[in-house]
Short mmCIF file of C-alpha atoms and ligand atoms in Angstrom, two decimals:
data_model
loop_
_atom_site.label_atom_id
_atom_site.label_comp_id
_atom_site.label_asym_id
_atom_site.label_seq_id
_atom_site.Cartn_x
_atom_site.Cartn_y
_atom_site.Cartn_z
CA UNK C 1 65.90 97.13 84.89
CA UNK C 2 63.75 94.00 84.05
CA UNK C 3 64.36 91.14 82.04
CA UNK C 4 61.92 91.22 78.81
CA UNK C 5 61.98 87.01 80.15
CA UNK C 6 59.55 88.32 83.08
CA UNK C 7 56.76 89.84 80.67
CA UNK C 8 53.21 88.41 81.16
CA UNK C 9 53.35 84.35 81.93
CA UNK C 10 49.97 84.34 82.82
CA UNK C 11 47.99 86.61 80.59
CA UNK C 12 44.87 84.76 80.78
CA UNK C 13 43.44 84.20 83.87
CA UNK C 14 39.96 82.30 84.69
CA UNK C 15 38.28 85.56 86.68
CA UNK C 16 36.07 83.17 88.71
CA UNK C 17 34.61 84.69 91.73
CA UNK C 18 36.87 82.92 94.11
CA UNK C 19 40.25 84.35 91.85
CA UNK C 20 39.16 87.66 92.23
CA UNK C 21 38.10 87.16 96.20
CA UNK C 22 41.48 85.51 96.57
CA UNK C 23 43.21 88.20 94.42
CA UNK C 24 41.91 90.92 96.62
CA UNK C 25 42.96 89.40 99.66
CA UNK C 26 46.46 89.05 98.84
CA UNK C 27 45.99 92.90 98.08
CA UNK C 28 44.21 93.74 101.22
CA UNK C 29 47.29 91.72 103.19
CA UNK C 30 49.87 94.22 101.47
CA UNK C 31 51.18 91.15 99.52
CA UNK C 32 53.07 92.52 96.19
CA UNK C 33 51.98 91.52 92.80
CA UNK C 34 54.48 90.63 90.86
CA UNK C 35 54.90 90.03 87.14
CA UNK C 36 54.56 86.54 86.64
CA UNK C 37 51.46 86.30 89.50
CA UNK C 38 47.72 86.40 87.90
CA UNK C 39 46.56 89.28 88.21
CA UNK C 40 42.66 90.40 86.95
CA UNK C 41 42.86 91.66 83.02
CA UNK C 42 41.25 94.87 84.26
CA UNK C 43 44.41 95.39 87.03
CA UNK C 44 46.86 95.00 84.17
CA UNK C 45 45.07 97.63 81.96
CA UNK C 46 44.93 100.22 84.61
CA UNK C 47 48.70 99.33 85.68
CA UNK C 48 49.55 99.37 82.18
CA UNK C 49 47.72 103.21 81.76
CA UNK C 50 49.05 104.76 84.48
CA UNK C 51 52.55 103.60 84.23
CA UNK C 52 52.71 104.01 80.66
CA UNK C 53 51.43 107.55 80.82
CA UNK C 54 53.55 107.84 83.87
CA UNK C 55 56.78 107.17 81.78
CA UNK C 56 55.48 109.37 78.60
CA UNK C 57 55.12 112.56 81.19
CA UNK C 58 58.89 112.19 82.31
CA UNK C 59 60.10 111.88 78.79
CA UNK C 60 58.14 114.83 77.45
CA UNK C 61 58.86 116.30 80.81
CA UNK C 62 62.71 116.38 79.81
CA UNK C 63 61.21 119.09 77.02
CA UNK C 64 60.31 122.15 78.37
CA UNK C 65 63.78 122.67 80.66
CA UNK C 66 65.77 120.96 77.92
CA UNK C 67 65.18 124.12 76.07
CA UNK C 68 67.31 126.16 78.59
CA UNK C 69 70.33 124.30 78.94
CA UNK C 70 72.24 126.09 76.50
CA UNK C 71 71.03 129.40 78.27
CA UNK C 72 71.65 128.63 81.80
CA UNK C 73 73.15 131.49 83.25
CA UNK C 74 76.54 129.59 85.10
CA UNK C 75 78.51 126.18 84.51
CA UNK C 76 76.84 125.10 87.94
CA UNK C 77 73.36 125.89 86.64
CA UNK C 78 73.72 124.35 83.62
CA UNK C 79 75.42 121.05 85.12
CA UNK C 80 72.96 120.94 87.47
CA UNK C 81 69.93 120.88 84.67
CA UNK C 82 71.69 118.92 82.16
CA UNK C 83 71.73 115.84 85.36
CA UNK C 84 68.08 116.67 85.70
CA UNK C 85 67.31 116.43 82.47
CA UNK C 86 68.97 113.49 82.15
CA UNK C 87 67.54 111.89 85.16
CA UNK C 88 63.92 112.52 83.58
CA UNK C 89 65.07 110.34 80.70
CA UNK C 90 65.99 107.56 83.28
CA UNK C 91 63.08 107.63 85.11
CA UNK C 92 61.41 107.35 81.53
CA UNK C 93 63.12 104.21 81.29
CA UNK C 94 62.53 102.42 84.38
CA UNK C 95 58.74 103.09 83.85
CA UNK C 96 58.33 102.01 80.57
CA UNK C 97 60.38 98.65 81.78
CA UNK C 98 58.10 98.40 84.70
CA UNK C 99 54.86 98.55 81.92
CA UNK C 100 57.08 96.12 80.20
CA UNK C 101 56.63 93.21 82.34
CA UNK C 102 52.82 93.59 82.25
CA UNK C 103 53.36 92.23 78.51
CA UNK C 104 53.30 95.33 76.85
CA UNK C 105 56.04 96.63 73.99
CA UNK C 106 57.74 99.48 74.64
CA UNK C 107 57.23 100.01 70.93
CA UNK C 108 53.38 99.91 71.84
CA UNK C 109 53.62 102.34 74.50
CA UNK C 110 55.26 104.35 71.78
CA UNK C 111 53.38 104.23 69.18
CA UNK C 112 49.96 105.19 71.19
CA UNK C 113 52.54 108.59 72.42
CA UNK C 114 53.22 109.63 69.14
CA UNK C 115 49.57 108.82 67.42
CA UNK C 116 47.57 111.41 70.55
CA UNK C 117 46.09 108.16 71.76
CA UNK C 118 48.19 107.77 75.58
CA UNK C 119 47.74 110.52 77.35
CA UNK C 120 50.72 112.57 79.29
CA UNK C 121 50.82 115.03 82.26
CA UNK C 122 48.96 118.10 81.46
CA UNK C 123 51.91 120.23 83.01
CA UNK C 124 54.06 120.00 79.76
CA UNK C 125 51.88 121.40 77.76
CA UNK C 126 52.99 124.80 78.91
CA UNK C 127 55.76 126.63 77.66
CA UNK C 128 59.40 127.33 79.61
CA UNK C 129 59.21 131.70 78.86
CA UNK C 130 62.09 132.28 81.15
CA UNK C 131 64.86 131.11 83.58
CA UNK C 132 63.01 131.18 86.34
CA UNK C 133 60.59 129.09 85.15
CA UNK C 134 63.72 126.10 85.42
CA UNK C 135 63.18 127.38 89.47
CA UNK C 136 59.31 127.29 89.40
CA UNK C 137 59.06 124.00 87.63
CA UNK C 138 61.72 121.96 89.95
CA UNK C 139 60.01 123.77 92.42
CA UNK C 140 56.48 123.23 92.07
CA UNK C 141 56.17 120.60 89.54
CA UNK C 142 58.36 118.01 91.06
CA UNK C 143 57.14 119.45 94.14
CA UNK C 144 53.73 118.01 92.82
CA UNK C 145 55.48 115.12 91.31
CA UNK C 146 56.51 114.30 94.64
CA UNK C 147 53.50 114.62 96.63
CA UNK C 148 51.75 111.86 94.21
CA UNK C 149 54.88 109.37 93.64
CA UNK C 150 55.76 109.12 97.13
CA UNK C 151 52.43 107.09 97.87
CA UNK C 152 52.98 105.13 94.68
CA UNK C 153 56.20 104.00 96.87
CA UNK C 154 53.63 101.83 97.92
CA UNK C 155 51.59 100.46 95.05
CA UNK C 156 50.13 96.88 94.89
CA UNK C 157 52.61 95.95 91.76
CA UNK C 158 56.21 95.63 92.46
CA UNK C 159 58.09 96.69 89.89
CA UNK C 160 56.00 100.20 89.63
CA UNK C 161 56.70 100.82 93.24
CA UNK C 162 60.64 99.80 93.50
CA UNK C 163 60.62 102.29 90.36
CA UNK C 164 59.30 104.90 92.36
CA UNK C 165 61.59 104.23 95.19
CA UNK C 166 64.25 105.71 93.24
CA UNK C 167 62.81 108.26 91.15
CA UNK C 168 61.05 110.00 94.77
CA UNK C 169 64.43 110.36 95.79
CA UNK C 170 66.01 112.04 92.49
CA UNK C 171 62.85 114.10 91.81
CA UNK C 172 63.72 114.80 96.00
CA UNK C 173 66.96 116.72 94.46
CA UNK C 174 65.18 118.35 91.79
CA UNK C 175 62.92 119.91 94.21
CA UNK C 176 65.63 121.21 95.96
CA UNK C 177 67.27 122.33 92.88
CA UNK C 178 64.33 124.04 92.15
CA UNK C 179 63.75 126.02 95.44
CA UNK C 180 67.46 126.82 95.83
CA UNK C 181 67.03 128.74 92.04
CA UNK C 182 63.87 130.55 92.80
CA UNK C 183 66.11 131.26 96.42
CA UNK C 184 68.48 132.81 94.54
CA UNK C 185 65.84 134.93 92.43
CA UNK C 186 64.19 136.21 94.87
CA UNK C 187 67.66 137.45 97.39
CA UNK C 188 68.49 139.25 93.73
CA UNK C 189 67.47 141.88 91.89
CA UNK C 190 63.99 143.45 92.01
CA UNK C 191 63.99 142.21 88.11
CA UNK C 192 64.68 138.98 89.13
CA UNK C 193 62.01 138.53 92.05
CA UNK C 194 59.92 140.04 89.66
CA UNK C 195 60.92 136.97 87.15
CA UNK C 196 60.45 134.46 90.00
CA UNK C 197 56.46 135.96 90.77
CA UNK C 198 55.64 135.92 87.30
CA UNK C 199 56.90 132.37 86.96
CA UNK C 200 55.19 131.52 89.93
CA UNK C 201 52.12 133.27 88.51
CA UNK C 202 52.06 130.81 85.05
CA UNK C 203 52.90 127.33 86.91
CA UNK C 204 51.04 127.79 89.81
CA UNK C 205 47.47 126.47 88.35
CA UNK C 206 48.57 124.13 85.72
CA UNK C 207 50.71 122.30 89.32
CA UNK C 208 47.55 121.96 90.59
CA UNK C 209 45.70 120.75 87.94
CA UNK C 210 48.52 118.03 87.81
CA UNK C 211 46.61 115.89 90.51
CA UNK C 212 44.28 114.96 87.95
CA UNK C 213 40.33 116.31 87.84
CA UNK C 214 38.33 116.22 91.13
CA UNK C 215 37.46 113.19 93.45
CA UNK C 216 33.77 113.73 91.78
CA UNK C 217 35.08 113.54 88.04
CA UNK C 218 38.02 111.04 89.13
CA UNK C 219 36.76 108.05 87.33
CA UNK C 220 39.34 105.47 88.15
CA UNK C 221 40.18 106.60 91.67
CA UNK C 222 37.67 103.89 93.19
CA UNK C 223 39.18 100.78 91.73
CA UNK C 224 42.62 101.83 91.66
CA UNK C 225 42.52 102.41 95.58
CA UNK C 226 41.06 99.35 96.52
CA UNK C 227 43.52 97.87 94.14
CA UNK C 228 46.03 99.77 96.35
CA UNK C 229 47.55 101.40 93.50
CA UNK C 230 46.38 104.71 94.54
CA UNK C 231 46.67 105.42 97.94
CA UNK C 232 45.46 108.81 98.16
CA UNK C 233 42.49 110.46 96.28
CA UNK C 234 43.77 113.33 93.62
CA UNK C 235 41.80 115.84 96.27
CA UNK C 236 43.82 114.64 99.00
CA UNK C 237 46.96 115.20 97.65
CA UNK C 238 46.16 118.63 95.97
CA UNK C 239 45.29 119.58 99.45
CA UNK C 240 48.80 118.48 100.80
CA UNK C 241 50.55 119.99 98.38
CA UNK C 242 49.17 123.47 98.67
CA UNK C 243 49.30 123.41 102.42
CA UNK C 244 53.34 122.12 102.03
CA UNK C 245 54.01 125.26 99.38
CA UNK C 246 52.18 127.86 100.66
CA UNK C 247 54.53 128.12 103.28
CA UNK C 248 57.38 127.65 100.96
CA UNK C 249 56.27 130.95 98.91
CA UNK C 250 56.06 132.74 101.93
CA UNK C 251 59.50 132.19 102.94
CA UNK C 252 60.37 133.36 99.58
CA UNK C 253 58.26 136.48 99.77
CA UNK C 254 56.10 135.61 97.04
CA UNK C 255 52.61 135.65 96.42
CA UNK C 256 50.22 132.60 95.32
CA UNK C 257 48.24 133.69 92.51
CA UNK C 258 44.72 133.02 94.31
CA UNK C 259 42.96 135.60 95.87
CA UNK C 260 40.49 132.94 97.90
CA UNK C 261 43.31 131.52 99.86
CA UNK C 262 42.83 131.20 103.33
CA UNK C 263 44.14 129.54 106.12
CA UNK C 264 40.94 127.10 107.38
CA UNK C 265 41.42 125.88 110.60
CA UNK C 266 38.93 123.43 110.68
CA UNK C 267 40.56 121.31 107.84
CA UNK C 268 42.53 118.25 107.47
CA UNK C 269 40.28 116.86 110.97
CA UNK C 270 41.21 120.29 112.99
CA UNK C 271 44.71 120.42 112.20
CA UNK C 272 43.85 123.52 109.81
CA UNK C 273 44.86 123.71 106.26
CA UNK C 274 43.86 126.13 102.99
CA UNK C 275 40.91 126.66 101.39
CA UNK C 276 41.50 127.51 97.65
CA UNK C 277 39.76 128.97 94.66
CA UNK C 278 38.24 126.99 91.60
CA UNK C 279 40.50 125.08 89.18
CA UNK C 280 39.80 126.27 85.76
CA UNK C 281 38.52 122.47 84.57
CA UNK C 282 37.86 123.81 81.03
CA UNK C 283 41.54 124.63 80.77
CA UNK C 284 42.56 121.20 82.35
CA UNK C 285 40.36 119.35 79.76
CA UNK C 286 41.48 121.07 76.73
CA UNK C 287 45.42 120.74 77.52
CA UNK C 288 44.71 117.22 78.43
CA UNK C 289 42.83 116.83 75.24
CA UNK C 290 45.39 118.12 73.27
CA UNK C 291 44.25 121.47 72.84
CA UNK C 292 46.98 123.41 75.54
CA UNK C 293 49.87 125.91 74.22
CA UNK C 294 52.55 123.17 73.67
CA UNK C 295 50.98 119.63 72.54
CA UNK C 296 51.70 119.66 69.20
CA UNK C 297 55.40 121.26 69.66
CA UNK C 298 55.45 118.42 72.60
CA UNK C 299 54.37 115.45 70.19
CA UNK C 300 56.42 116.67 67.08
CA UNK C 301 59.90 116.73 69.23
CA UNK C 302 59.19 113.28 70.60
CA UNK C 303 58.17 112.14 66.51
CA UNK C 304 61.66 113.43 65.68
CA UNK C 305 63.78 112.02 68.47
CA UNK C 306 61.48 108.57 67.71
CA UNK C 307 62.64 109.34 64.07
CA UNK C 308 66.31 109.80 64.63
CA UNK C 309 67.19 107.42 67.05
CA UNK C 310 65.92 104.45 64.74
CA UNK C 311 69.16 103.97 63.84
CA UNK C 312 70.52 103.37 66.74
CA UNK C 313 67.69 100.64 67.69
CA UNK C 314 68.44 98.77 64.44
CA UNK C 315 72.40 98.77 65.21
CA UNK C 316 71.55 97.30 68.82
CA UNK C 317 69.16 94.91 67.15
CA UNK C 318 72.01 94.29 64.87
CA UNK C 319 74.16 93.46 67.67
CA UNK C 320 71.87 91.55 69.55
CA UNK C 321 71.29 89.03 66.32
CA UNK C 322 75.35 88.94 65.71
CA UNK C 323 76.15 88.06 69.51
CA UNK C 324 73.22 85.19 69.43
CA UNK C 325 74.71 83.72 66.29
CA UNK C 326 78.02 83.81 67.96
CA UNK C 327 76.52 81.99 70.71
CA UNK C 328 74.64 79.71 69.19
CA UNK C 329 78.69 78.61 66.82
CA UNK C 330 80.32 78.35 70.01
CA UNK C 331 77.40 76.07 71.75
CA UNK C 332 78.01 73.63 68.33
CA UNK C 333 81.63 73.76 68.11
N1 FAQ S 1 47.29 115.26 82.83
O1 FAQ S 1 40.32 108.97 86.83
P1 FAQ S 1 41.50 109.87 86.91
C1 FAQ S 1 56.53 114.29 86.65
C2 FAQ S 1 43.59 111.74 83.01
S1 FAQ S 1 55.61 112.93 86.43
C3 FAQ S 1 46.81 114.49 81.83
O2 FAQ S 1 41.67 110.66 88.15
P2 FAQ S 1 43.85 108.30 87.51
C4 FAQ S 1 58.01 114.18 86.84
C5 FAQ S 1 43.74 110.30 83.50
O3 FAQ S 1 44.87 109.70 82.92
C6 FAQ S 1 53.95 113.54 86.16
N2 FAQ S 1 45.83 113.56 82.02
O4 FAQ S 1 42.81 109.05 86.55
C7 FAQ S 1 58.66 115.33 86.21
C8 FAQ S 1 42.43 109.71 83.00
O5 FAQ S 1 42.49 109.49 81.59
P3 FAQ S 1 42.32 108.01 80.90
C9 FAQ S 1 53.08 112.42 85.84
C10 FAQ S 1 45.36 113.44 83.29
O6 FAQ S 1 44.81 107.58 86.66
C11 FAQ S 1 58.78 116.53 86.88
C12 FAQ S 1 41.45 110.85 83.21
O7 FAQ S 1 42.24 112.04 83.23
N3 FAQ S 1 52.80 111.66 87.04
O8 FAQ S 1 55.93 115.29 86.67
C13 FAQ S 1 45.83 114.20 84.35
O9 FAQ S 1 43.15 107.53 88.57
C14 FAQ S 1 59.40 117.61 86.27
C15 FAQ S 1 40.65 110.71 84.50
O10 FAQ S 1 41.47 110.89 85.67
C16 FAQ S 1 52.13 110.49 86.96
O11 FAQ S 1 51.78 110.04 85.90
C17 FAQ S 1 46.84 115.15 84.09
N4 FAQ S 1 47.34 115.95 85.04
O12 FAQ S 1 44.61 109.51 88.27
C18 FAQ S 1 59.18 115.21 84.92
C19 FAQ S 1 51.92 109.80 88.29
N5 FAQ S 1 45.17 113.84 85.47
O13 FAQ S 1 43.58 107.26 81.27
C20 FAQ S 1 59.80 116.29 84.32
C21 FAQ S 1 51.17 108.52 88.16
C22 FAQ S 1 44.29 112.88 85.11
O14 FAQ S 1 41.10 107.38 81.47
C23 FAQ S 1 59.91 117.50 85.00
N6 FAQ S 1 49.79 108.72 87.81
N7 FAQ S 1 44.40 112.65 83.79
O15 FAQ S 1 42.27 108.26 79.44
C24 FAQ S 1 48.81 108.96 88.72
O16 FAQ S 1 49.06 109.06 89.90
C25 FAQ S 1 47.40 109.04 88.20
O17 FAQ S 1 47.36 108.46 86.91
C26 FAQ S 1 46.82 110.49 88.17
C27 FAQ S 1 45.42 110.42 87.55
C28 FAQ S 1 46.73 111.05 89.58
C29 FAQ S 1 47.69 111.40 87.31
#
């Protein structure tokens, strides 16, 4: 999506007081930042975080449902989640080319996957135990996905937020994807609503926790909103996304796992919302850490897909040094 040419012209930047005032300002005006502008060291490394780990959730992400294609039930079902799939893999791309022109190497971004050292979404580390979990997880977690990407439609650095333009509306079709399935579960057999609550009953907390720990524990929420790279807290869009799905699970005829749900009418300034019980945060931490069900089956697949495909990176490297020598004959003949 981006030239490699745009990466980092001006990587080192003179923070004097007046830069940073003057940096700010062009952020508080809505002015993009784009990749060649100079830009604080400390608003690249947060940029370069977020949308690295950003673009290591979506290709990890394409693991857990990549696991059912071969067992989707119809052709339709199984085209339909191979395109997902495959869209995951694309939005992978765009993000890591959008890190890219901060001046990092995709082979970086890499590397820090595959040694534990960038984190990914927590959600992943989960396993897929059934085929209603491919319902539950278009349902809820790009449900979730949504809810958090559509503000980042509106990040401070360009190239993250055109990225997002496009991936808000394919993660829009996976939602529906996802709702249509669990649809279709739940107008079935009393086996397969049965399927659909118990996959609702696994992915329901681990959605949650995929807003990220508490406004109190959030430790990079302050700067990266008045960076305007966050434009919501993780609180505030936890809250938004239970009060959106609530309703959605009661229109299936399912139940949300939480027996403290309630409708609070004071919320969200009087215009009423949910109250909800306690996160585990013990279980966020650990899966985040590395500790959950899946991390190590998560980090050995993307080892052996690193692995396997170096082949195919040497023959376009190949390629790339054959049709520059080419190039460079004609230019002297
Ligand atoms: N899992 O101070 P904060 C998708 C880390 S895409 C793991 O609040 P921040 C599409 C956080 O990195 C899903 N780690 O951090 C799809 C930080 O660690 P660090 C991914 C988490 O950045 C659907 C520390 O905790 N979406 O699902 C998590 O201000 C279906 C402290 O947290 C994005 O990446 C977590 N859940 O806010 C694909 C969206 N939460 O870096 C396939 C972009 C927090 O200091 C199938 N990212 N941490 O070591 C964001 O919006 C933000 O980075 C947050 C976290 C909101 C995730």
């Amino acid at each position: 999506m981006y030239s490699q040419g745009l990466n980092g012209q001006n990587l080192d930047v003179n923070e004097t007081p007046e830069f940073l005032a003057a940096f700010q300002a062009r952020i508080d005006a809505d002015e993009k930042i784009e990749p060649n502008d100079p830009m604080p060291a400390a608003y690249r490394k947060t940029l370069i975080r977020q949308i690295g780990q950003h673009a290591h959730s979506e290709i990890v992400g394409m693991l857990p449902e990549a696991n059912w294609i071969t067992r989707a039930p119809t052709l339709r079902r199984k085209t339909a989640l191979l395109a997902k799939v495959q869209d995951e893999g694309g939005h992978g791309l765009y993000l890591y080319s959008a890190a890219e022109t901060l001046g990092v190497s995709r082979e970086a971004m890499t590397e820090e996957l595959l040694s534990g050292k960038a984190k990914y979404s927590s959600i992943f580390n989960y396993p897929t135990l059934s085929w209603a979990d491919m319902g539950a997880i278009g349902w809820l977690v790009d449900g979730a996905a949504i809810m958090n990407q559509v503000p980042l439609c509106r990040c401070s650095y360009g190239p993250y937020a055109r990225a997002m333009i496009r991936v808000c509306k394919e993660e829009s079709f996976h939602q529906r994807q996802g709702y249509e399935l669990m649809i279709s579960l739940c107008n079935g057999t009393a086996a397969q609503k049965a399927m659909a609550q118990d996959s609702l009953n696994r992915w329901w907390w681990p959605s949650l926790m995929m807003f990220g720990p508490s406004d109190s524990d959030s430790q990079h929420s302050d700067q990266s909103t008045a960076w305007k790279i966050k434009r919501f807290t993780n609180d505030e869009l936890r809250q938004k996304f239970v009060d959106a799905t609530v309703k959605q699970a009661d229109h299936l005829g399912l139940s949300i796992p939480d027996p403290d749900l309630v409708w609070n009418e004071t919320k969200n300034d009087g215009q009423g919302g949910y109250d909800f019980g306690d996160i585990d945060w013990d279980e966020f931490w650990k899966v985040v850490k590395g500790h959950g069900p899946m991390n190590k089956d998560r980090i050995a697949a993307r080892k052996q897909a690193w692995e396997e495909g170096a082949w195919v990176r040497e023959a376009a490297l190949a390629y790339a040094e054959k049709q520059k020598q080419q190039t460079a004959q004609q230019v002297t003949a």
